[in-house]
Amino acid sequence: MKKLFGATIAISLTLSVTAAPLTKSDFDASVKLRENWITKTRDLMFPVSWLNEKHEFAYRQSVEGGFGYFVQHAETGKIRPAFDQEALAQALSKAAGEEMSALMLPFETFRFNHDETAIQFSLHYEPWECELATMHCAERSFGDARPRGFGVVRDLRVSRADAVITSGNGELNVTEDGYNLLISDANGNQLYRTTDGVKDNFYDIDSISFSPDGQALSTMKVVPGEPRYVTRVVSSPEDQVQPKVVTQLYPKPGDKVDFDQPVIIDLKTKKQFVIAPDRIPGAYEMRIYGWHKNSDSIIVRYLQRGHQREEMLQMDRSNGAVHAMVSETAETFIYGWTGFFHDVDNAGKEIIWRSERDGWAHLYLINGETGEVKQQITEGEFVVRDVQKVDEENRQIYFSANGMNKDEDPYFIHDYRINFDGTDLVALTPEKANHEVYFSDDMQYYIDIYSRVDLPNITKLYETGEATPIRTVAEADISELLDAGFQFPQTFVAKARDGKSDIWGLIIKPQNFDPNKTYPVIENIYAGPHDSFVPKSFWPFGYHSGGDKVIGMQALANLGFIVVQMDGMGTANRSKAFHDVAWKNLGDSGFPDRILWHKAAAEKYPWYDISGGVGIYGGSAGGQSTLGALVFHPEFYSTGVAFAGCFDNRMDKIVWNEQWLGYPVDESYVASSGTEHAANMTGDLFIIVGEQDSNVDPASSMQVVNALIKAGKDFDLLVIPNGEHSAGRSTGPVDYAQRRQFAFFVEKMKQQRTPNWNKQ
């Protein structure tokens, strides 16, 4: 027995992995693994959407040769094609300028429009629509509203001088008049004009919201923020030889954001009111949710800069008075991205609110007039993830949660129904698995798709009232996939740094795994505090449930590695204390928990070899963590491949980084910066970056390069011309970047030569 990194490793009965060089065929098989396996299941249904006000649901399902799109009637079980896939493939190929096949259409999810004459979906992260009668396909337009950089700074380069905002009943028109608003009736008669708008404090026409009675409107009066622009060079444009320059509005941490003051304009009394600046100090995000049904007031969300105070405000139309329907404060951060607000009966009397005030994410019934808690609706050591429906008539809530069942993976999501007063909790999804539930519009039925990484998708139809199963709609057949060598990932659990919390992860072995050999270990990391990331559902051939993570890890494992992924402390969907580890501490990335997890696995499994250091790879925030592993824990992590990393949080987008590191920008940003600490790197690093990354400023990667050069460090760099944030990971020249990543790990961690791809 030998002691390594504090773990006892059995070595007497093991042999080293063979040093036989890998061939081009080996690499090609790994890179093409997803492509080769994607057609080897049948009846794997995912996802589902109900047709408008009908008892029919649309879905995608694996069929011979790829995927079919269908519509099924809940009561009769009758199935019909959702659309003509061959015709749509031809039309979409022509519109998008790339070849597509009928059984491999490039979208998982789709929805019919309101009258079922078209389908809507996402293509390369952009919204598209195809009209089914004509098979005309095009990108969808959502109007000409002035863009906002990450929602907090308006792009004033975009003029709205010709904009006309019309009320729902067509009786009011609002136009810009310089920096003011002009309100007219349908005949062009002026009804009202603001007079105090100026360049540095203007009225925003894109914030207009009309009252239900049509006699008032709300808007924002704006003090503009700082318009920071990121400039990128398109080195290799497809339509010309010479490079191009593009600019992007890109607010970063610490930048001045727009200061929005909600305004009510009453056309009957010719009065207007504005929320005073001292009522919303340090406003970071102001959003008008709309009007109460009686037209007497508006609802406004106020989030203070620093993410430690949030309020849902009511502003009265008669006098401009403001009071907080709900107030939330935190010593660390309020995770507003997963918040839930529901105004019961749209009357401002009762509010359903999601809060972590007791240490877990729960639902509360709030007195909207006083802001006091009337009832904690859910309670316990579990996390309310989402609310699907508030049934006001029966005073019931349908919600999803994880962690309620103590005898299973705490990340498994289940659905429930509960009364407003916290009584009569009903479990709607009994199986020990991860569930995704889709309710019909009238809530009479729901579809439950459940699976685990070791249980292929099973789809059931339920009657909602008594949670009664009606029939099994589909059960995936993976026999062909198993014949092709697919193997289920292995779940592994170890204790976190606190000695109490369980850290859950996956272990993926090579298809030709030999327990009598040892294998170097590589970790796939994404440690962003905005979610948890280890896949919990079966691989359904797409990004949505983490399937591509699993197949990517398997592809790498097949080259002679153990590949793992786990969620450390600082990630979401556990207790508030578990999550708070990330506060002003993004450089932590859960590494103390991850290292303990690796040591526990090495102690249990003789084939789990961490003696030469652990490899690591990740993209975006995972790229930042990859560099962080090498500079903050060089004694443990030896080799890293970092894609599109936000290596210094001061260089990245405001909306993500201020959520976790706070405001103003302080030393916590410096402490978490891989760029600032690049000189500490002792391992092997490969940086991959897309030249046109619009999510993370690609200059962040080049600043790391600069720091490494100054420190005299050796490293590898791949810049993908025209590449976006996903370059090398999910779109763009995937095969090339992935092959380079795989070769880097083989060369550095196994000390094996890789094929010379320059020789045919």
Coordinates of N, CA and C in Angstrom, one line a residue, residues 707-714:
A707 N 0.3 37.4 -19.3 CA 0.8 37.1 -17.9 C 1.8 35.9 -17.9
L708 N 1.4 34.9 -18.6 CA 2.2 33.7 -18.7 C 3.5 33.9 -19.4
I709 N 3.5 34.7 -20.5 CA 4.7 35.1 -21.2 C 5.7 35.9 -20.3
K710 N 5.1 36.8 -19.5 CA 5.9 37.6 -18.6 C 6.5 36.8 -17.5
A711 N 5.8 35.7 -17.1 CA 6.3 34.8 -16.1 C 7.2 33.8 -16.6
G712 N 7.4 33.7 -18.0 CA 8.3 32.7 -18.6 C 7.7 31.4 -18.6
K713 N 6.4 31.2 -18.6 CA 5.8 29.9 -18.6 C 5.5 29.4 -20.0
D714 N 5.6 28.1 -20.2 CA 5.2 27.5 -21.4 C 3.8 27.1 -21.4

